[in-house]
């Protein structure tokens, strides 16, 4: 599946826009290298989230630790790097859970979601344009906090995690 | 919360890009008018999804019926219009469930999710650049089909719907 023609119409720093022709239709597409997000549970059974200012939406949001894939980087490697940078969490047991498109109507971004358990706490080193506040919740209390979440990847991750916990309890 | 300065750097058809200055940081932001998506259950207890070619991600995806807010349109009004256009479903009982950002790191898009029950089937009238195939699943079988879903809003909608069904059964 590929376009009849493709033209770069905006060459930005994070975001590029391509104009593609598909049969008689034109599509404007936001390019993106892909991303990772982590449902991160430490040895004390606490989930770590990050609260940060999201200029694009004019709001502080509470989100899963996440980041953008760097060139040549595998999703798991990227996820482990981003988690350590943003939260100081390392080690643990990792599992790829699902990959999905964040907004496939106009953007290429594919998000790889991981569950990581038994993580060890350490010192974070966020990028200097990231002002992050770490928020920790007991993993068993996630459902109570769901109404505080306004970010798609975080909703997907926490709902899948919650569903798995319930299935384990029931089984 | 607002930027020190803002400049339109790409003026597209669907997508615009703005460059904003926030303190010492520059942010590239994809503008978007907002969107709606619907977990749509008809009078026979079937969930309706749409399968469509998503050029941006080079794939056919199975998604909740959804669309972009038009100027001056309220989210519920938009959701009812989009659902009828894409699937022919009308009437029924509607409820706003959650609103979330699809990719708040760089894009303004806010997605309003609705649950609609007891819908009546009719004739769809998709826009001429939309080639949609309707797919119907018994609402009770949603969980079996989750591995087929690769779209964030659809995962959020179906996971929330599934959770509510389970809670109702348990209660």
mmCIF file of C-alpha atoms in Angstrom:
data_model
loop_
_atom_site.group_PDB
_atom_site.id
_atom_site.type_symbol
_atom_site.label_atom_id
_atom_site.label_comp_id
_atom_site.label_asym_id
_atom_site.label_seq_id
_atom_site.Cartn_x
_atom_site.Cartn_y
_atom_site.Cartn_z
ATOM 1 C CA UNK A 1 0.000 0.000 0.000
ATOM 2 C CA UNK A 2 1.689 3.197 -1.133
ATOM 3 C CA UNK A 3 0.824 6.619 -2.577
ATOM 4 C CA UNK A 4 1.020 7.576 -6.255
ATOM 5 C CA UNK A 5 3.155 10.540 -5.258
ATOM 6 C CA UNK A 6 4.465 12.187 -2.113
ATOM 7 C CA UNK A 7 5.795 15.665 -1.403
ATOM 8 C CA UNK A 8 7.286 17.164 1.770
ATOM 9 C CA UNK A 9 5.346 20.386 2.368
ATOM 10 C CA UNK A 10 6.533 21.282 5.895
ATOM 11 C CA UNK A 11 9.948 20.368 7.226
ATOM 12 C CA UNK A 12 9.848 21.036 10.960
ATOM 13 C CA UNK A 13 11.964 20.115 13.964
ATOM 14 C CA UNK A 14 9.754 17.468 15.553
ATOM 15 C CA UNK A 15 6.968 17.368 12.995
ATOM 16 C CA UNK A 16 7.079 17.082 9.200
ATOM 17 C CA UNK A 17 4.029 17.221 6.954
ATOM 18 C CA UNK A 18 3.799 15.270 3.688
ATOM 19 C CA UNK A 19 1.195 15.719 0.965
ATOM 20 C CA UNK A 20 0.366 12.397 -0.675
ATOM 21 C CA UNK A 21 -1.764 11.558 -3.689
ATOM 22 C CA UNK A 22 -3.809 8.330 -3.471
ATOM 23 C CA UNK A 23 -5.907 7.732 -6.586
ATOM 24 C CA UNK A 24 -7.988 10.885 -6.876
ATOM 25 C CA UNK A 25 -7.559 11.881 -3.214
ATOM 26 C CA UNK A 26 -4.958 14.052 -1.555
ATOM 27 C CA UNK A 27 -3.869 13.235 1.997
ATOM 28 C CA UNK A 28 -1.988 15.535 4.356
ATOM 29 C CA UNK A 29 0.072 13.391 6.694
ATOM 30 C CA UNK A 30 2.002 14.297 9.840
ATOM 31 C CA UNK A 31 5.174 12.234 9.917
ATOM 32 C CA UNK A 32 6.348 10.757 13.234
ATOM 33 C CA UNK A 33 9.113 8.297 14.142
ATOM 34 C CA UNK A 34 6.946 6.340 16.608
ATOM 35 C CA UNK A 35 6.794 6.334 20.378
ATOM 36 C CA UNK A 36 6.830 4.210 23.524
ATOM 37 C CA UNK A 37 4.877 4.284 26.806
ATOM 38 C CA UNK A 38 5.286 2.237 29.978
ATOM 39 C CA UNK A 39 2.942 1.033 32.733
ATOM 40 C CA UNK A 40 5.715 1.045 35.350
ATOM 41 C CA UNK A 41 5.273 -0.796 38.665
ATOM 42 C CA UNK A 42 8.103 -0.739 41.208
ATOM 43 C CA UNK A 43 9.116 -3.288 43.849
ATOM 44 C CA UNK A 44 6.822 -1.615 46.381
ATOM 45 C CA UNK A 45 3.832 -2.199 44.078
ATOM 46 C CA UNK A 46 3.514 1.491 43.152
ATOM 47 C CA UNK A 47 2.652 2.738 39.672
ATOM 48 C CA UNK A 48 4.693 5.784 38.583
ATOM 49 C CA UNK A 49 3.111 8.456 36.384
ATOM 50 C CA UNK A 50 4.471 11.826 35.287
ATOM 51 C CA UNK A 51 2.666 15.130 35.525
ATOM 52 C CA UNK A 52 3.863 17.679 33.001
ATOM 53 C CA UNK A 53 2.844 20.870 31.232
ATOM 54 C CA UNK A 54 1.557 20.025 27.758
ATOM 55 C CA UNK A 55 1.763 23.273 25.824
ATOM 56 C CA UNK A 56 -0.109 21.820 22.818
ATOM 57 C CA UNK A 57 -3.255 21.391 24.906
ATOM 58 C CA UNK A 58 -2.647 24.276 27.368
ATOM 59 C CA UNK A 59 -2.840 22.002 30.382
ATOM 60 C CA UNK A 60 -0.910 19.892 32.874
ATOM 61 C CA UNK A 61 -1.589 16.232 32.198
ATOM 62 C CA UNK A 62 -0.923 13.077 34.162
ATOM 63 C CA UNK A 63 0.539 10.457 31.811
ATOM 64 C CA UNK A 64 2.432 7.208 31.564
ATOM 65 C CA UNK A 65 6.184 7.727 31.208
ATOM 66 C CA UNK A 66 6.703 7.894 27.438
ATOM 67 C CA UNK A 67 8.929 9.174 24.696
ATOM 68 C CA UNK A 68 9.803 9.287 21.036
ATOM 69 C CA UNK A 69 11.795 6.577 19.266
ATOM 70 C CA UNK A 70 15.255 7.728 18.261
ATOM 71 C CA UNK A 71 16.719 6.702 14.934
ATOM 72 C CA UNK A 72 17.777 3.068 14.854
ATOM 73 C CA UNK A 73 16.428 2.427 18.353
ATOM 74 C CA UNK A 74 14.283 -0.636 19.073
ATOM 75 C CA UNK A 75 11.044 0.062 21.006
ATOM 76 C CA UNK A 76 12.100 -1.861 24.143
ATOM 77 C CA UNK A 77 15.478 -0.125 24.267
ATOM 78 C CA UNK A 78 13.778 3.253 23.845
ATOM 79 C CA UNK A 79 11.232 2.459 26.559
ATOM 80 C CA UNK A 80 13.925 1.461 29.056
ATOM 81 C CA UNK A 81 15.958 4.611 28.281
ATOM 82 C CA UNK A 82 12.941 6.929 28.538
ATOM 83 C CA UNK A 83 11.716 5.333 31.763
ATOM 84 C CA UNK A 84 15.097 5.750 33.446
ATOM 85 C CA UNK A 85 15.495 9.347 32.222
ATOM 86 C CA UNK A 86 12.025 10.462 33.285
ATOM 87 C CA UNK A 87 11.589 8.499 36.523
ATOM 88 C CA UNK A 88 14.908 6.897 37.564
ATOM 89 C CA UNK A 89 13.278 3.435 37.449
ATOM 90 C CA UNK A 90 15.521 0.617 36.168
ATOM 91 C CA UNK A 91 15.745 -3.174 36.011
ATOM 92 C CA UNK A 92 12.562 -5.173 36.449
ATOM 93 C CA UNK A 93 10.711 -7.511 34.126
ATOM 94 C CA UNK A 94 9.445 -6.137 30.811
ATOM 95 C CA UNK A 95 6.741 -7.204 28.401
ATOM 96 C CA UNK A 96 5.448 -5.688 25.145
ATOM 97 C CA UNK A 97 1.645 -5.530 25.415
ATOM 98 C CA UNK A 98 0.233 -3.830 22.334
ATOM 99 C CA UNK A 99 1.139 -1.350 19.612
ATOM 100 C CA UNK A 100 -1.434 1.125 18.294
ATOM 101 C CA UNK A 101 -1.820 4.278 16.227
ATOM 102 C CA UNK A 102 -2.592 7.422 18.231
ATOM 103 C CA UNK A 103 -4.486 9.271 15.512
ATOM 104 C CA UNK A 104 -4.387 7.320 12.225
ATOM 105 C CA UNK A 105 -6.632 9.724 10.308
ATOM 106 C CA UNK A 106 -3.723 12.086 9.684
ATOM 107 C CA UNK A 107 -0.625 11.018 11.615
ATOM 108 C CA UNK A 108 1.904 8.217 11.265
ATOM 109 C CA UNK A 109 2.606 7.865 15.021
ATOM 110 C CA UNK A 110 2.654 4.262 16.251
ATOM 111 C CA UNK A 111 2.824 3.800 20.025
ATOM 112 C CA UNK A 112 4.421 0.725 21.610
ATOM 113 C CA UNK A 113 3.054 -0.025 25.076
ATOM 114 C CA UNK A 114 5.030 -1.988 27.689
ATOM 115 C CA UNK A 115 4.263 -3.333 31.144
ATOM 116 C CA UNK A 116 7.283 -3.313 33.488
ATOM 117 C CA UNK A 117 7.191 -4.892 36.936
ATOM 118 C CA UNK A 118 9.563 -5.085 39.932
ATOM 119 C CA UNK A 119 11.383 -1.903 38.930
ATOM 120 C CA UNK A 120 14.057 -0.389 41.170
ATOM 121 C CA UNK A 121 13.983 3.270 42.109
ATOM 122 C CA UNK A 122 16.931 5.518 41.276
ATOM 123 C CA UNK A 123 17.632 9.071 40.151
ATOM 124 C CA UNK A 124 15.888 10.605 37.142
ATOM 125 C CA UNK A 125 17.543 12.888 34.587
ATOM 126 C CA UNK A 126 14.816 14.503 32.487
ATOM 127 C CA UNK A 127 15.711 16.488 29.346
ATOM 128 C CA UNK A 128 16.093 20.183 30.187
ATOM 129 C CA UNK A 129 12.882 21.165 28.446
ATOM 130 C CA UNK A 130 10.868 18.632 30.433
ATOM 131 C CA UNK A 131 9.527 19.703 33.803
ATOM 132 C CA UNK A 132 8.208 16.497 35.271
ATOM 133 C CA UNK A 133 6.582 15.760 38.582
ATOM 134 C CA UNK A 134 6.498 12.085 39.533
ATOM 135 C CA UNK A 135 3.210 10.779 40.937
ATOM 136 C CA UNK A 136 2.987 7.322 42.530
ATOM 137 C CA UNK A 137 -0.209 5.350 43.125
ATOM 138 C CA UNK A 138 -0.650 1.888 44.664
ATOM 139 C CA UNK A 139 -1.323 -0.356 41.643
ATOM 140 C CA UNK A 140 -4.539 -1.578 43.300
ATOM 141 C CA UNK A 141 -5.975 1.975 43.354
ATOM 142 C CA UNK A 142 -5.649 2.706 39.628
ATOM 143 C CA UNK A 143 -9.359 2.402 38.969
ATOM 144 C CA UNK A 144 -10.195 5.133 41.497
ATOM 145 C CA UNK A 145 -7.902 7.546 39.686
ATOM 146 C CA UNK A 146 -9.072 6.884 36.111
ATOM 147 C CA UNK A 147 -11.239 10.039 36.005
ATOM 148 C CA UNK A 148 -8.034 12.111 36.385
ATOM 149 C CA UNK A 149 -6.634 10.790 33.091
ATOM 150 C CA UNK A 150 -7.119 12.763 29.846
ATOM 151 C CA UNK A 151 -4.426 11.186 27.679
ATOM 152 C CA UNK A 152 -5.217 8.378 25.226
ATOM 153 C CA UNK A 153 -2.096 6.198 25.676
ATOM 154 C CA UNK A 154 -2.437 6.435 29.477
ATOM 155 C CA UNK A 155 -6.102 5.385 29.328
ATOM 156 C CA UNK A 156 -5.215 2.427 27.086
ATOM 157 C CA UNK A 157 -2.325 1.351 29.325
ATOM 158 C CA UNK A 158 -4.178 1.652 32.637
ATOM 159 C CA UNK A 159 -7.385 0.024 31.327
ATOM 160 C CA UNK A 160 -5.390 -2.938 29.954
ATOM 161 C CA UNK A 161 -3.435 -3.226 33.188
ATOM 162 C CA UNK A 162 -6.593 -3.061 35.295
ATOM 163 C CA UNK A 163 -8.271 -5.706 33.113
ATOM 164 C CA UNK A 164 -5.315 -8.052 33.526
ATOM 165 C CA UNK A 165 -5.309 -7.618 37.326
ATOM 166 C CA UNK A 166 -9.032 -8.372 37.487
ATOM 167 C CA UNK A 167 -8.594 -11.475 35.299
ATOM 168 C CA UNK A 168 -5.769 -12.682 37.561
ATOM 169 C CA UNK A 169 -7.908 -12.161 40.677
ATOM 170 C CA UNK A 170 -10.880 -13.950 39.086
ATOM 171 C CA UNK A 171 -8.784 -16.834 37.729
ATOM 172 C CA UNK B 1 -1.622 29.088 30.282
ATOM 173 C CA UNK B 2 -0.522 30.668 27.005
ATOM 174 C CA UNK B 3 2.593 31.083 24.875
ATOM 175 C CA UNK B 4 4.810 34.186 24.778
ATOM 176 C CA UNK B 5 4.406 34.201 21.000
ATOM 177 C CA UNK B 6 2.844 32.107 18.291
ATOM 178 C CA UNK B 7 3.428 31.884 14.551
ATOM 179 C CA UNK B 8 1.642 29.865 11.852
ATOM 180 C CA UNK B 9 4.384 28.007 9.975
ATOM 181 C CA UNK B 10 2.308 25.602 7.861
ATOM 182 C CA UNK B 11 -1.193 26.386 6.638
ATOM 183 C CA UNK B 12 -2.624 23.130 5.328
ATOM 184 C CA UNK B 13 -6.039 21.835 4.384
ATOM 185 C CA UNK B 14 -6.713 19.561 7.361
ATOM 186 C CA UNK B 15 -3.588 20.229 9.381
ATOM 187 C CA UNK B 16 -1.944 23.513 10.399
ATOM 188 C CA UNK B 17 1.333 23.770 12.289
ATOM 189 C CA UNK B 18 2.060 26.575 14.746
ATOM 190 C CA UNK B 19 5.422 27.422 16.256
ATOM 191 C CA UNK B 20 5.036 28.701 19.816
ATOM 192 C CA UNK B 21 7.537 30.177 22.242
ATOM 193 C CA UNK B 22 7.107 29.188 25.902
ATOM 194 C CA UNK B 23 9.790 30.736 28.156
ATOM 195 C CA UNK B 24 13.040 29.539 26.628
ATOM 196 C CA UNK B 25 11.447 26.619 24.736
ATOM 197 C CA UNK B 26 10.008 26.438 21.260
ATOM 198 C CA UNK B 27 7.057 24.098 20.615
ATOM 199 C CA UNK B 28 5.837 22.897 17.247
ATOM 200 C CA UNK B 29 2.129 22.238 17.515
ATOM 201 C CA UNK B 30 -0.264 20.539 15.117
ATOM 202 C CA UNK B 31 -3.589 22.363 15.256
ATOM 203 C CA UNK B 32 -6.807 20.349 15.194
ATOM 204 C CA UNK B 33 -10.488 21.301 15.695
ATOM 205 C CA UNK B 34 -11.247 18.249 17.877
ATOM 206 C CA UNK B 35 -13.019 14.991 17.149
ATOM 207 C CA UNK B 36 -15.723 12.569 18.239
ATOM 208 C CA UNK B 37 -15.970 8.766 18.419
ATOM 209 C CA UNK B 38 -18.903 6.512 19.251
ATOM 210 C CA UNK B 39 -19.320 3.047 20.815
ATOM 211 C CA UNK B 40 -22.494 2.328 18.858
ATOM 212 C CA UNK B 41 -24.812 -0.526 19.891
ATOM 213 C CA UNK B 42 -27.983 -1.154 17.895
ATOM 214 C CA UNK B 43 -31.355 -2.599 18.963
ATOM 215 C CA UNK B 44 -30.129 -6.113 18.129
ATOM 216 C CA UNK B 45 -27.232 -5.719 20.602
ATOM 217 C CA UNK B 46 -24.609 -5.460 17.852
ATOM 218 C CA UNK B 47 -21.630 -3.102 17.999
ATOM 219 C CA UNK B 48 -20.876 -1.383 14.660
ATOM 220 C CA UNK B 49 -17.264 -0.634 13.681
ATOM 221 C CA UNK B 50 -15.865 0.709 10.416
ATOM 222 C CA UNK B 51 -12.982 -0.778 8.476
ATOM 223 C CA UNK B 52 -11.200 1.754 6.285
ATOM 224 C CA UNK B 53 -7.950 2.388 4.500
ATOM 225 C CA UNK B 54 -5.786 4.705 6.595
ATOM 226 C CA UNK B 55 -3.240 6.126 4.185
ATOM 227 C CA UNK B 56 -1.247 7.788 6.981
ATOM 228 C CA UNK B 57 -0.339 4.407 8.463
ATOM 229 C CA UNK B 58 -0.424 2.377 5.210
ATOM 230 C CA UNK B 59 -3.019 -0.034 6.556
ATOM 231 C CA UNK B 60 -6.681 -0.898 6.812
ATOM 232 C CA UNK B 61 -7.842 -0.344 10.370
ATOM 233 C CA UNK B 62 -10.942 -1.355 12.276
ATOM 234 C CA UNK B 63 -12.184 1.653 14.261
ATOM 235 C CA UNK B 64 -15.077 3.179 16.121
ATOM 236 C CA UNK B 65 -17.204 5.426 13.908
ATOM 237 C CA UNK B 66 -15.612 8.857 14.338
ATOM 238 C CA UNK B 67 -15.122 12.233 12.757
ATOM 239 C CA UNK B 68 -13.830 15.762 13.035
ATOM 240 C CA UNK B 69 -15.758 18.570 14.707
ATOM 241 C CA UNK B 70 -17.014 21.150 12.252
ATOM 242 C CA UNK B 71 -16.963 24.830 13.111
ATOM 243 C CA UNK B 72 -19.598 25.793 15.644
ATOM 244 C CA UNK B 73 -20.712 22.199 16.108
ATOM 245 C CA UNK B 74 -21.215 20.735 19.597
ATOM 246 C CA UNK B 75 -19.579 17.321 20.189
ATOM 247 C CA UNK B 76 -22.882 15.425 20.603
ATOM 248 C CA UNK B 77 -24.340 16.964 17.440
ATOM 249 C CA UNK B 78 -21.175 16.084 15.530
ATOM 250 C CA UNK B 79 -21.184 12.508 16.867
ATOM 251 C CA UNK B 80 -24.803 11.945 15.822
ATOM 252 C CA UNK B 81 -24.143 13.390 12.340
ATOM 253 C CA UNK B 82 -20.963 11.339 11.817
ATOM 254 C CA UNK B 83 -22.567 8.126 13.052
ATOM 255 C CA UNK B 84 -25.491 8.484 10.675
ATOM 256 C CA UNK B 85 -23.258 9.386 7.708
ATOM 257 C CA UNK B 86 -20.813 6.529 8.263
ATOM 258 C CA UNK B 87 -23.153 3.767 9.415
ATOM 259 C CA UNK B 88 -26.794 4.827 8.901
ATOM 260 C CA UNK B 89 -27.462 4.382 12.633
ATOM 261 C CA UNK B 90 -29.883 6.908 14.180
ATOM 262 C CA UNK B 91 -31.973 7.486 17.280
ATOM 263 C CA UNK B 92 -31.076 5.627 20.456
ATOM 264 C CA UNK B 93 -29.882 6.814 23.842
ATOM 265 C CA UNK B 94 -26.655 8.781 24.039
ATOM 266 C CA UNK B 95 -24.163 9.488 26.815
ATOM 267 C CA UNK B 96 -20.859 11.395 26.886
ATOM 268 C CA UNK B 97 -18.287 9.129 28.579
ATOM 269 C CA UNK B 98 -14.884 10.818 28.527
ATOM 270 C CA UNK B 99 -12.847 13.349 26.574
ATOM 271 C CA UNK B 100 -9.125 12.847 26.065
ATOM 272 C CA UNK B 101 -6.155 14.088 24.041
ATOM 273 C CA UNK B 102 -4.933 11.691 21.354
ATOM 274 C CA UNK B 103 -1.298 12.785 21.332
ATOM 275 C CA UNK B 104 -0.778 15.775 23.620
ATOM 276 C CA UNK B 105 2.990 15.965 23.135
ATOM 277 C CA UNK B 106 2.561 17.823 19.856
ATOM 278 C CA UNK B 107 -1.086 17.952 18.786
ATOM 279 C CA UNK B 108 -4.153 19.863 19.971
ATOM 280 C CA UNK B 109 -6.679 17.127 19.093
ATOM 281 C CA UNK B 110 -9.238 16.453 21.836
ATOM 282 C CA UNK B 111 -11.467 13.416 21.311
ATOM 283 C CA UNK B 112 -14.979 13.233 22.773
ATOM 284 C CA UNK B 113 -16.155 9.647 23.329
ATOM 285 C CA UNK B 114 -19.846 8.693 23.433
ATOM 286 C CA UNK B 115 -21.751 5.499 24.197
ATOM 287 C CA UNK B 116 -24.971 5.141 22.157
ATOM 288 C CA UNK B 117 -27.481 2.323 22.771
ATOM 289 C CA UNK B 118 -30.702 1.093 21.099
ATOM 290 C CA UNK B 119 -29.760 2.599 17.738
ATOM 291 C CA UNK B 120 -31.896 2.009 14.655
ATOM 292 C CA UNK B 121 -30.354 0.839 11.405
ATOM 293 C CA UNK B 122 -30.774 2.900 8.228
ATOM 294 C CA UNK B 123 -28.806 3.884 5.147
ATOM 295 C CA UNK B 124 -25.314 5.337 5.396
ATOM 296 C CA UNK B 125 -23.963 8.162 3.212
ATOM 297 C CA UNK B 126 -20.172 8.318 3.653
ATOM 298 C CA UNK B 127 -18.189 11.246 2.214
ATOM 299 C CA UNK B 128 -16.923 10.389 -1.286
ATOM 300 C CA UNK B 129 -13.311 10.022 -0.147
ATOM 301 C CA UNK B 130 -14.273 7.537 2.568
ATOM 302 C CA UNK B 131 -14.460 3.878 1.604
ATOM 303 C CA UNK B 132 -15.965 2.264 4.637
ATOM 304 C CA UNK B 133 -16.869 -1.332 5.335
ATOM 305 C CA UNK B 134 -19.224 -1.826 8.262
ATOM 306 C CA UNK B 135 -18.353 -4.626 10.691
ATOM 307 C CA UNK B 136 -20.831 -5.768 13.355
ATOM 308 C CA UNK B 137 -19.994 -7.781 16.461
ATOM 309 C CA UNK B 138 -22.283 -8.975 19.246
ATOM 310 C CA UNK B 139 -21.532 -6.593 22.129
ATOM 311 C CA UNK B 140 -20.788 -9.597 24.356
ATOM 312 C CA UNK B 141 -17.922 -10.717 22.105
ATOM 313 C CA UNK B 142 -15.938 -7.479 22.144
ATOM 314 C CA UNK B 143 -13.226 -8.885 24.378
ATOM 315 C CA UNK B 144 -12.443 -11.712 21.938
ATOM 316 C CA UNK B 145 -11.845 -9.175 19.172
ATOM 317 C CA UNK B 146 -9.610 -6.741 21.102
ATOM 318 C CA UNK B 147 -6.387 -8.115 19.531
ATOM 319 C CA UNK B 148 -7.672 -6.903 16.118
ATOM 320 C CA UNK B 149 -7.705 -3.270 17.267
ATOM 321 C CA UNK B 150 -4.733 -0.985 16.556
ATOM 322 C CA UNK B 151 -6.341 2.413 17.021
ATOM 323 C CA UNK B 152 -6.083 4.333 20.306
ATOM 324 C CA UNK B 153 -9.613 5.823 20.499
ATOM 325 C CA UNK B 154 -11.119 2.411 19.641
ATOM 326 C CA UNK B 155 -9.092 0.684 22.367
ATOM 327 C CA UNK B 156 -10.168 3.316 24.916
ATOM 328 C CA UNK B 157 -13.831 3.072 23.885
ATOM 329 C CA UNK B 158 -14.043 -0.721 23.840
ATOM 330 C CA UNK B 159 -12.062 -1.176 27.066
ATOM 331 C CA UNK B 160 -14.327 1.319 28.880
ATOM 332 C CA UNK B 161 -17.413 -0.334 27.436
ATOM 333 C CA UNK B 162 -16.213 -3.807 28.403
ATOM 334 C CA UNK B 163 -15.380 -2.629 31.942
ATOM 335 C CA UNK B 164 -18.868 -1.149 32.362
ATOM 336 C CA UNK B 165 -20.521 -4.388 31.145
ATOM 337 C CA UNK B 166 -18.464 -6.439 33.597
ATOM 338 C CA UNK B 167 -19.341 -4.085 36.455
ATOM 339 C CA UNK B 168 -23.039 -4.347 35.578
ATOM 340 C CA UNK B 169 -22.856 -8.152 35.499
ATOM 341 C CA UNK B 170 -20.993 -8.244 38.833
ATOM 342 C CA UNK B 171 -23.356 -5.720 40.502
#
